[in-house]
Coordinates of C-alpha atoms and ligand atoms in Angstrom, one line a residue:
X1 CA 43.7 89.5 77.3
X2 CA 44.9 89.2 73.7
X3 CA 46.5 92.1 71.7
X4 CA 47.1 92.4 68.0
X5 CA 50.2 94.4 67.2
X6 CA 50.0 95.6 63.6
X7 CA 51.0 98.4 61.2
X8 CA 54.7 97.8 61.5
X9 CA 57.5 95.6 60.0
X10 CA 58.5 92.9 62.6
X11 CA 61.9 91.5 62.1
X12 CA 61.6 88.0 63.8
X13 CA 65.3 87.2 64.0
X14 CA 64.4 83.6 63.1
X15 CA 66.5 84.0 59.9
X16 CA 68.1 87.0 58.0
X17 CA 65.5 89.1 56.4
X18 CA 62.5 87.3 57.9
X19 CA 59.6 89.6 58.7
X20 CA 56.0 89.5 59.5
X21 CA 53.3 92.2 59.5
X22 CA 51.3 91.4 62.6
X23 CA 51.9 89.7 66.1
X24 CA 49.2 88.4 68.4
X25 CA 50.1 88.3 72.1
X26 CA 48.3 86.8 75.0
X27 CA 49.6 88.3 78.2
X28 CA 53.3 87.9 78.3
X29 CA 53.6 85.4 75.3
X30 CA 53.5 85.7 71.6
X31 CA 50.9 83.2 70.3
X32 CA 50.6 83.9 66.6
X33 CA 52.2 85.7 63.6
X34 CA 51.0 87.2 60.3
X35 CA 47.8 86.0 58.7
X36 CA 47.4 83.5 61.6
X37 CA 47.5 86.4 64.1
X38 CA 45.1 88.6 62.1
X39 CA 42.6 85.8 61.7
X40 CA 42.0 85.5 65.4
X41 CA 39.9 87.7 67.6
X42 CA 42.0 90.1 69.7
X43 CA 40.7 92.2 72.7
X44 CA 43.0 95.0 71.9
X45 CA 44.5 96.4 68.7
X46 CA 47.9 98.4 68.7
X47 CA 48.8 100.2 65.5
X48 CA 52.6 100.7 65.3
X49 CA 52.2 103.3 62.6
X50 CA 55.0 102.1 60.2
X51 CA 57.6 101.5 63.0
X52 CA 60.2 98.6 62.9
X53 CA 60.0 96.0 65.5
X54 CA 62.8 93.6 66.9
X55 CA 62.8 91.0 69.7
X56 CA 63.6 92.9 73.0
X57 CA 67.2 94.1 73.0
X58 CA 69.2 92.8 76.0
X59 CA 72.6 94.2 76.9
X60 CA 74.8 91.2 77.9
X61 CA 77.2 92.9 80.2
X62 CA 76.6 96.2 82.1
X63 CA 76.6 97.6 85.6
X64 CA 73.1 99.0 85.7
X65 CA 73.3 100.8 89.2
X66 CA 76.7 102.2 88.1
X67 CA 75.2 103.5 85.0
X68 CA 72.5 105.2 87.1
X69 CA 75.1 106.7 89.4
X70 CA 76.6 108.4 86.3
X71 CA 73.3 109.8 85.3
X72 CA 72.7 110.9 89.0
X73 CA 75.7 113.1 89.0
X74 CA 75.6 116.5 87.3
X75 CA 78.0 116.4 84.3
X76 CA 79.4 119.9 83.8
X77 CA 82.1 119.0 81.3
X78 CA 80.3 120.8 78.5
X79 CA 79.7 124.1 80.5
X80 CA 81.6 127.2 79.4
X81 CA 79.7 129.9 81.4
X82 CA 80.2 130.4 85.0
X83 CA 76.5 131.7 85.5
X84 CA 75.2 128.5 83.8
X85 CA 77.3 126.4 86.1
X86 CA 75.9 128.1 89.3
X87 CA 72.3 127.9 87.8
X88 CA 72.6 124.1 87.2
X89 CA 74.1 123.6 90.7
X90 CA 71.3 125.7 92.2
X91 CA 68.6 123.6 90.5
X92 CA 70.2 120.4 91.8
X93 CA 70.6 121.7 95.3
X94 CA 67.0 122.8 95.5
X95 CA 65.8 119.4 94.6
X96 CA 68.0 117.7 97.1
X97 CA 67.2 116.8 100.8
X98 CA 69.6 118.3 103.5
X99 CA 71.3 114.8 104.0
X100 CA 71.8 114.4 100.2
X101 CA 75.2 114.8 98.3
X102 CA 75.1 116.8 95.1
X103 CA 78.1 115.8 92.9
X104 CA 79.1 117.6 89.9
X105 CA 81.7 116.0 87.6
X106 CA 84.0 117.2 84.7
X107 CA 84.5 120.7 85.9
X108 CA 87.3 122.5 83.8
X109 CA 87.6 126.3 84.5
X110 CA 90.0 126.6 81.4
X111 CA 87.0 126.5 79.0
X112 CA 85.0 129.0 81.2
X113 CA 84.3 132.7 80.3
X114 CA 85.4 133.4 83.8
X115 CA 88.0 130.9 85.2
X116 CA 87.7 131.9 88.8
X117 CA 86.4 129.0 90.9
X118 CA 83.0 129.5 92.4
X119 CA 83.6 131.0 95.9
X120 CA 82.6 129.2 99.2
X121 CA 80.0 132.0 99.7
X122 CA 78.4 131.4 96.3
X123 CA 78.2 127.5 96.9
X124 CA 76.7 127.9 100.3
X125 CA 74.0 130.2 99.0
X126 CA 72.8 127.5 96.7
X127 CA 71.1 125.2 99.2
X128 CA 71.2 123.0 102.3
X129 CA 72.7 119.7 100.8
X130 CA 76.3 118.7 100.7
X131 CA 77.9 119.7 97.5
X132 CA 81.2 118.8 95.7
X133 CA 82.4 119.8 92.2
X134 CA 85.1 117.3 90.9
X135 CA 87.6 118.9 88.6
X136 CA 88.0 117.0 85.3
X137 CA 91.6 115.9 86.3
X138 CA 90.2 114.2 89.4
X139 CA 93.1 115.9 91.4
X140 CA 90.9 118.7 92.8
X141 CA 87.5 119.1 94.3
X142 CA 85.6 122.2 95.4
X143 CA 83.3 121.6 98.5
X144 CA 80.7 123.7 100.1
X145 CA 80.7 124.4 103.9
X146 CA 78.4 121.6 104.7
X147 CA 80.6 119.1 103.0
X148 CA 83.7 120.4 104.7
X149 CA 82.0 120.3 108.0
X150 CA 81.0 116.7 107.4
X151 CA 84.6 115.8 107.1
X152 CA 85.8 117.9 109.9
X153 CA 87.8 120.1 107.7
X154 CA 88.9 123.6 109.1
X155 CA 91.5 126.1 108.3
X156 CA 93.8 124.1 110.6
X157 CA 93.5 120.9 108.7
X158 CA 96.7 119.7 107.0
X159 CA 97.1 116.4 104.9
X160 CA 100.3 114.8 103.9
X161 CA 100.4 114.7 100.0
X162 CA 97.5 117.2 99.7
X163 CA 96.5 120.8 99.9
X164 CA 93.6 122.2 101.9
X165 CA 92.4 125.6 101.2
X166 CA 89.4 125.5 103.5
X167 CA 88.5 129.2 103.1
X168 CA 87.8 128.5 99.4
X169 CA 86.5 125.0 99.7
X170 CA 89.4 123.7 97.6
X171 CA 91.0 120.3 98.3
X172 CA 93.8 118.9 96.2
X173 CA 95.2 115.5 95.7
X174 CA 95.3 113.4 99.0
X175 CA 93.2 116.0 100.8
X176 CA 90.1 115.4 98.6
X177 CA 89.9 111.8 100.0
X178 CA 89.0 113.4 103.3
X179 CA 85.5 113.8 101.7
X180 CA 85.4 111.4 98.8
X181 CA 86.2 108.3 100.6
X182 CA 83.8 109.0 103.4
X183 CA 80.5 110.1 101.8
X184 CA 77.7 108.0 103.4
X185 CA 75.8 107.7 100.2
X186 CA 75.3 104.0 99.7
X187 CA 71.8 103.9 101.2
X188 CA 68.8 102.1 99.8
X189 CA 67.4 105.5 98.8
X190 CA 70.5 106.3 96.9
X191 CA 70.5 102.9 95.1
X192 CA 66.8 103.4 94.3
X193 CA 67.4 106.9 92.8
X194 CA 70.3 105.6 90.6
X195 CA 68.5 102.4 89.5
X196 CA 65.3 104.4 88.6
X197 CA 67.3 106.7 86.4
X198 CA 69.2 103.8 84.8
X199 CA 66.0 101.8 84.1
X200 CA 64.1 104.7 82.6
X201 CA 67.1 105.5 80.4
X202 CA 67.5 101.9 79.2
X203 CA 63.8 101.6 78.4
X204 CA 63.9 104.8 76.5
X205 CA 66.6 103.3 74.3
X206 CA 64.7 100.1 73.5
X207 CA 66.6 97.9 76.0
X208 CA 64.2 95.4 77.6
X209 CA 66.8 93.5 79.8
X210 CA 70.4 93.4 80.9
X211 CA 73.0 90.9 82.4
X212 CA 74.2 93.1 85.2
X213 CA 77.0 93.0 87.7
X214 CA 76.1 95.1 90.8
X215 CA 75.5 93.0 93.9
X216 CA 78.9 93.4 95.6
X217 CA 79.3 97.2 95.3
X218 CA 76.3 98.7 97.4
X219 CA 76.6 97.5 101.0
X220 CA 75.2 94.0 101.7
X221 CA 74.1 92.4 98.5
X222 CA 70.6 92.1 99.8
X223 CA 70.5 95.9 99.5
X224 CA 70.9 96.3 95.8
X225 CA 69.0 92.9 95.2
X226 CA 66.0 94.2 97.0
X227 CA 65.9 97.4 95.1
X228 CA 66.4 95.5 91.8
X229 CA 63.6 93.2 92.6
X230 CA 61.1 96.1 93.4
X231 CA 62.0 98.4 90.5
X232 CA 62.4 95.7 87.7
X233 CA 59.1 94.1 88.5
X234 CA 56.9 94.1 85.3
X235 CA 59.1 96.3 83.2
X236 CA 62.8 95.1 82.9
X237 CA 64.4 91.6 82.7
X238 CA 67.5 91.6 84.8
X239 CA 70.0 88.7 85.1
X240 CA 72.4 89.4 87.9
X241 CA 75.9 88.1 87.9
X242 CA 77.2 87.3 91.4
X243 CA 80.6 88.5 92.4
X244 CA 82.6 85.7 94.1
X245 CA 83.3 87.8 97.2
X246 CA 79.5 87.8 98.1
X247 CA 78.4 84.7 96.1
X248 CA 77.6 82.5 99.2
X249 CA 75.2 85.2 100.3
X250 CA 73.6 86.3 97.0
X251 CA 73.2 82.7 95.7
X252 CA 70.6 82.1 98.4
X253 CA 68.4 84.9 97.2
X254 CA 64.8 84.3 95.7
X255 CA 64.9 85.0 92.0
X256 CA 61.8 86.5 90.3
X257 CA 60.5 86.5 86.8
X258 CA 62.2 89.9 86.4
X259 CA 65.3 89.4 88.4
X260 CA 67.4 86.1 87.8
X261 CA 70.5 85.1 89.4
X262 CA 73.4 84.0 87.2
X263 CA 77.0 83.1 87.0
X264 CA 79.7 83.6 89.5
X265 CA 81.7 86.7 88.4
X266 CA 85.6 86.5 88.8
X267 CA 88.1 89.2 87.7
X268 CA 91.1 87.3 86.2
X269 CA 93.2 90.3 85.1
X270 CA 93.1 94.1 84.8
X271 CA 93.1 96.4 81.7
X272 CA 95.5 97.5 78.9
X273 CA 95.5 101.2 80.0
X274 CA 97.4 100.6 83.2
X275 CA 99.5 97.7 81.9
X276 CA 97.5 95.3 84.2
X277 CA 95.9 93.0 81.5
X278 CA 97.9 89.7 81.6
X279 CA 99.8 89.2 78.3
X280 CA 101.8 86.2 77.1
X281 CA 104.5 88.5 75.6
X282 CA 105.6 91.7 77.3
X283 CA 103.9 95.1 76.7
X284 CA 105.5 97.0 73.8
X285 CA 106.1 100.1 76.0
X286 CA 106.9 98.4 79.4
X287 CA 109.0 95.4 80.5
X288 CA 106.1 93.6 82.0
X289 CA 103.5 91.1 81.1
X290 CA 100.9 92.6 83.4
X291 CA 99.1 90.9 86.3
X292 CA 96.7 88.1 87.3
X293 CA 94.3 89.1 90.1
X294 CA 94.3 85.4 91.5
X295 CA 96.8 82.6 91.5
X296 CA 95.7 79.5 89.5
X297 CA 95.1 77.8 92.8
X298 CA 92.7 80.6 94.0
X299 CA 90.9 80.6 90.6
X300 CA 90.5 76.8 90.9
X301 CA 89.0 77.1 94.3
X302 CA 86.6 79.7 93.1
X303 CA 85.5 77.8 90.1
X304 CA 85.1 74.7 92.3
X305 CA 82.8 76.7 94.5
X306 CA 80.6 77.7 91.7
X307 CA 80.6 74.1 90.2
X308 CA 79.5 72.7 93.7
X309 CA 76.7 75.4 93.8
X310 CA 75.7 74.3 90.2
X311 CA 76.4 77.8 88.8
X312 CA 78.3 78.7 85.7
X313 CA 81.3 81.2 85.9
X314 CA 81.6 84.6 84.2
X315 CA 85.2 85.9 84.0
X316 CA 86.6 89.3 83.3
X317 CA 89.6 88.5 80.9
X318 CA 91.3 91.1 78.8
X319 CA 94.9 89.8 78.0
X320 CA 95.8 86.5 76.1
X321 CA 97.6 85.2 79.2
X322 CA 94.5 85.7 81.3
X323 CA 92.4 83.8 78.7
X324 CA 94.8 80.9 78.6
X325 CA 95.0 80.8 82.4
X326 CA 91.2 80.5 82.8
X327 CA 90.9 78.0 80.0
X328 CA 93.3 75.7 81.9
X329 CA 91.1 76.0 84.9
X330 CA 87.8 75.4 82.9
X331 CA 89.4 72.4 81.1
X332 CA 90.4 70.9 84.4
X333 CA 87.0 71.6 86.1
X334 CA 84.4 71.6 83.1
X335 CA 80.9 72.7 83.8
X336 CA 77.9 70.3 84.0
X337 CA 76.5 69.1 80.7
X338 CA 74.6 71.9 79.0
X339 CA 76.3 74.7 81.0
X340 CA 78.3 77.4 79.4
X341 CA 80.8 79.7 81.2
X342 CA 81.1 83.3 80.1
X343 CA 84.3 85.0 78.9
X344 CA 83.7 88.7 79.4
X345 CA 85.8 91.2 77.0
X346 CA 88.2 88.5 75.5
X347 CA 90.2 91.5 74.2
X348 CA 93.4 89.8 72.9
X349 CA 93.5 86.5 71.4
X350 CA 95.9 84.4 69.1
X351 CA 95.2 81.5 66.7
X352 CA 95.9 78.8 69.3
X353 CA 93.6 80.5 71.9
X354 CA 90.8 80.9 69.1
X355 CA 90.9 77.2 68.6
X356 CA 90.8 76.4 72.2
X357 CA 87.9 78.7 72.9
X358 CA 86.0 77.1 70.0
X359 CA 86.2 73.7 71.8
X360 CA 84.9 75.0 75.1
X361 CA 81.2 75.2 76.1
X362 CA 81.5 79.0 76.5
X363 CA 79.8 82.3 75.6
X364 CA 81.9 85.4 74.9
X365 CA 80.5 88.7 76.0
X366 CA 82.0 91.5 73.8
X367 CA 81.7 95.3 73.9
X368 CA 82.0 96.4 70.3
X369 CA 82.4 100.0 71.3
X370 CA 85.7 99.1 73.0
X371 CA 87.2 98.4 69.5
X372 CA 86.8 102.1 68.7
X373 CA 88.5 103.3 71.9
X374 CA 92.0 104.9 71.6
X375 CA 93.6 102.8 69.0
X376 CA 96.7 104.9 69.3
X377 CA 97.2 104.0 72.9
X378 CA 96.5 100.4 72.3
X379 CA 99.1 100.2 69.5
X380 CA 101.6 101.8 71.9
X381 CA 100.8 99.2 74.6
X382 CA 100.7 96.2 72.3
X383 CA 102.6 97.0 69.2
X384 CA 101.4 96.6 65.6
X385 CA 101.9 92.9 65.5
X386 CA 99.2 92.2 68.0
X387 CA 96.7 94.8 66.7
X388 CA 94.9 92.2 64.3
X389 CA 94.1 90.1 67.4
X390 CA 92.5 92.9 69.4
X391 CA 88.7 92.8 70.1
X392 CA 88.2 89.8 67.8
X393 CA 84.5 90.1 67.2
X394 CA 84.2 88.6 63.8
X395 CA 86.9 85.9 64.3
X396 CA 85.0 84.6 67.4
X397 CA 81.8 84.4 65.5
X398 CA 83.4 82.7 62.5
X399 CA 85.0 80.2 64.7
X400 CA 81.4 79.2 65.7
X401 CA 81.5 80.8 69.2
X402 CA 78.3 82.3 70.5
X403 CA 79.0 86.0 71.1
X404 CA 76.7 88.2 73.1
X405 CA 76.9 92.0 72.9
X406 CA 76.8 94.7 75.5
X407 CA 78.1 98.1 76.6
X408 CA 79.8 97.5 80.0
X409 CA 78.0 100.7 81.0
X410 CA 78.8 103.1 82.6
X411 CA 82.1 102.4 80.7
X412 CA 80.4 102.7 77.2
X413 CA 76.9 104.3 76.4
X414 CA 74.3 101.6 76.6
X415 CA 72.3 102.7 73.5
X416 CA 72.1 99.5 71.6
X417 CA 72.2 101.5 68.3
X418 CA 75.7 102.6 69.2
X419 CA 76.7 99.1 70.0
X420 CA 75.4 97.9 66.7
X421 CA 77.1 100.8 64.7
X422 CA 80.4 100.0 66.5
X423 CA 80.1 96.3 65.5
X424 CA 79.5 97.0 61.8
X425 CA 82.3 99.7 61.6
X426 CA 84.9 97.7 63.6
X427 CA 88.3 99.5 62.8
X428 CA 89.7 96.2 61.7
X429 CA 87.6 95.5 58.5
X430 CA 88.0 91.6 58.9
X431 CA 86.4 91.9 62.4
X432 CA 83.2 93.7 61.2
X433 CA 79.8 92.1 61.5
X434 CA 76.9 92.3 59.2
X435 CA 73.9 94.2 60.7
X436 CA 72.0 91.0 61.2
X437 CA 75.0 89.5 63.2
X438 CA 75.1 92.7 65.2
X439 CA 71.5 92.5 66.1
X440 CA 71.9 88.9 67.0
X441 CA 74.4 89.9 69.7
X442 CA 71.6 91.5 71.7
X443 CA 68.7 89.2 70.8
X444 CA 69.2 85.5 70.0
X445 CA 72.7 85.4 71.4
X446 CA 72.0 87.3 74.6
X447 CA 69.2 84.9 75.2
X448 CA 71.3 81.8 74.5
X449 CA 73.9 83.2 76.9
X450 CA 71.5 82.5 79.8
X451 CA 69.6 79.5 78.6
X452 CA 66.4 81.6 77.7
X453 CA 64.8 79.4 75.1
X454 CA 61.7 81.7 74.9
X455 CA 63.4 85.0 74.4
X456 CA 65.4 86.6 71.6
X457 CA 63.1 86.0 68.7
X458 CA 59.6 87.0 67.6
X459 CA 57.9 83.6 67.3
X460 CA 54.9 81.9 68.9
X461 CA 55.7 80.7 72.4
X462 CA 58.4 83.5 72.8
X463 CA 58.1 86.3 75.4
X464 CA 56.3 89.5 74.1
X465 CA 59.4 91.7 74.5
X466 CA 59.8 94.2 71.6
X467 CA 62.2 97.0 70.9
X468 CA 60.4 99.4 68.4
X469 CA 62.4 101.8 66.3
X470 CA 61.5 104.7 64.0
X471 CA 63.6 103.3 61.2
X472 CA 64.9 100.0 59.9
X473 CA 68.1 99.0 61.8
X474 CA 69.1 96.8 58.7
X475 CA 69.3 99.7 56.3
X476 CA 68.9 103.0 57.9
X477 CA 71.6 105.6 59.0
X478 CA 71.6 104.5 62.8
X479 CA 72.2 108.1 64.0
X480 CA 68.9 109.1 62.5
X481 CA 66.7 106.6 64.1
X482 CA 65.6 106.0 67.7
X483 CA 63.5 103.8 69.9
X484 CA 59.9 104.9 70.0
X485 CA 58.3 102.1 72.1
X486 CA 59.6 99.4 74.4
X487 CA 57.4 96.5 75.3
X488 CA 58.1 94.0 78.1
X489 CA 55.8 90.9 78.6
X490 CA 53.2 92.4 76.4
X491 CA 53.1 95.8 78.2
X492 CA 54.2 99.1 76.8
X493 CA 56.9 100.2 79.3
X494 CA 58.1 103.2 77.3
X495 CA 56.3 105.2 74.7
X496 CA 58.2 108.1 73.2
X497 CA 54.9 109.7 72.1
X498 CA 53.9 109.9 75.7
X499 CA 57.3 110.9 76.9
X500 CA 57.7 108.0 79.3
Ligands
ZN601 ZN1 82.0 95.2 83.6

């Protein structure tokens, strides 16, 4: 079946400013553009009513199921009325099955009209499921009787390093792990609920695909893989990184058109916040250079395992010492011809590293929203002198390195418009991208990162994946526009007008 898409402005991403006014698709492929498209007979016509169309946006690094878990939990951080809190909890409890766990996050009684915690009797009256409310500080939870009973907590329970107030359902510090570390929630049904929410949310923001890392966090890797395969079919293009701990298992899975298997994921270092990113010079506020997760010998063994399996490697690296360490390994064990390893985050570089990176067959996966996170804390950690080399978005692109863009959701919000906004307003003006470069991060470059030669552009022979917006990303105030249709393989998988 052929479809003529018309009535919109199609930015092809073949070159800056290049547009067409019509696209003809046949099943999952684009077969013609412009006059060529309009001259041919089409079985179906879809009028885009003045909207702006881009190649399908792909988040180059996120944790899709983790994002769904964030959506699954009830966020009460904005609540200020005790009655509203109880109402919202009641609604969740009534939808839940008796075996389910309802989890509310972000509770802060200081901002409530009535700062008294909900009583155990009030919580028990809400429904039959397990319920816990996590206080914003993460040092206190309030549980209902069912959750207390699940963990065997009674008035006689005591915990070293924690406080149990069983009559109130209140557990503090070490005591809260009696429940939190033992919730039996990682079931296929739970994964399915989280992934359903995540995919619906992503499609509603115009995201047609994502390079996602989930396989080692939800029981045996076959469990999340099976759910992914089922739920992504026909509506979302997932490319799953494979954590080294479960690589030998996941690398035997059968990929589909909608769920591909990708590089081996390895964590090289930690993060700036906890002083665990590996630095070449000590932190400004601590006599430490951070930590490496693996020794060089261990990294070498893992990279060799990936090379033997014919896979590329995708590494979490934040600090400059971590980047130097992994480049040593990559230089000693280069990938096969045509392959490109992925450097995820790449948050702190220097001139020498930039030159080394530019010589390697690599992709850098950046999260432009990271650049806007707590500059004050970062300055404290790294000192002023290193700040020009933090989140080097523009520098990497100008060095000729292919940079793909993502959110690392649930860390950052996966709305691609927020990522684009963050990239064009980088706090360091010399690292800012043009709007065209920012859109390349989630179209042409995200496709190049995984060797997809028929994705990332609107052109004959390319996949019919479109992200359709109410305004022009290349000129509009991005806070005033939104996705209105999302198309995957020629099918409308989200339509704002229909509410789904
Ligand atoms: Zn991540």
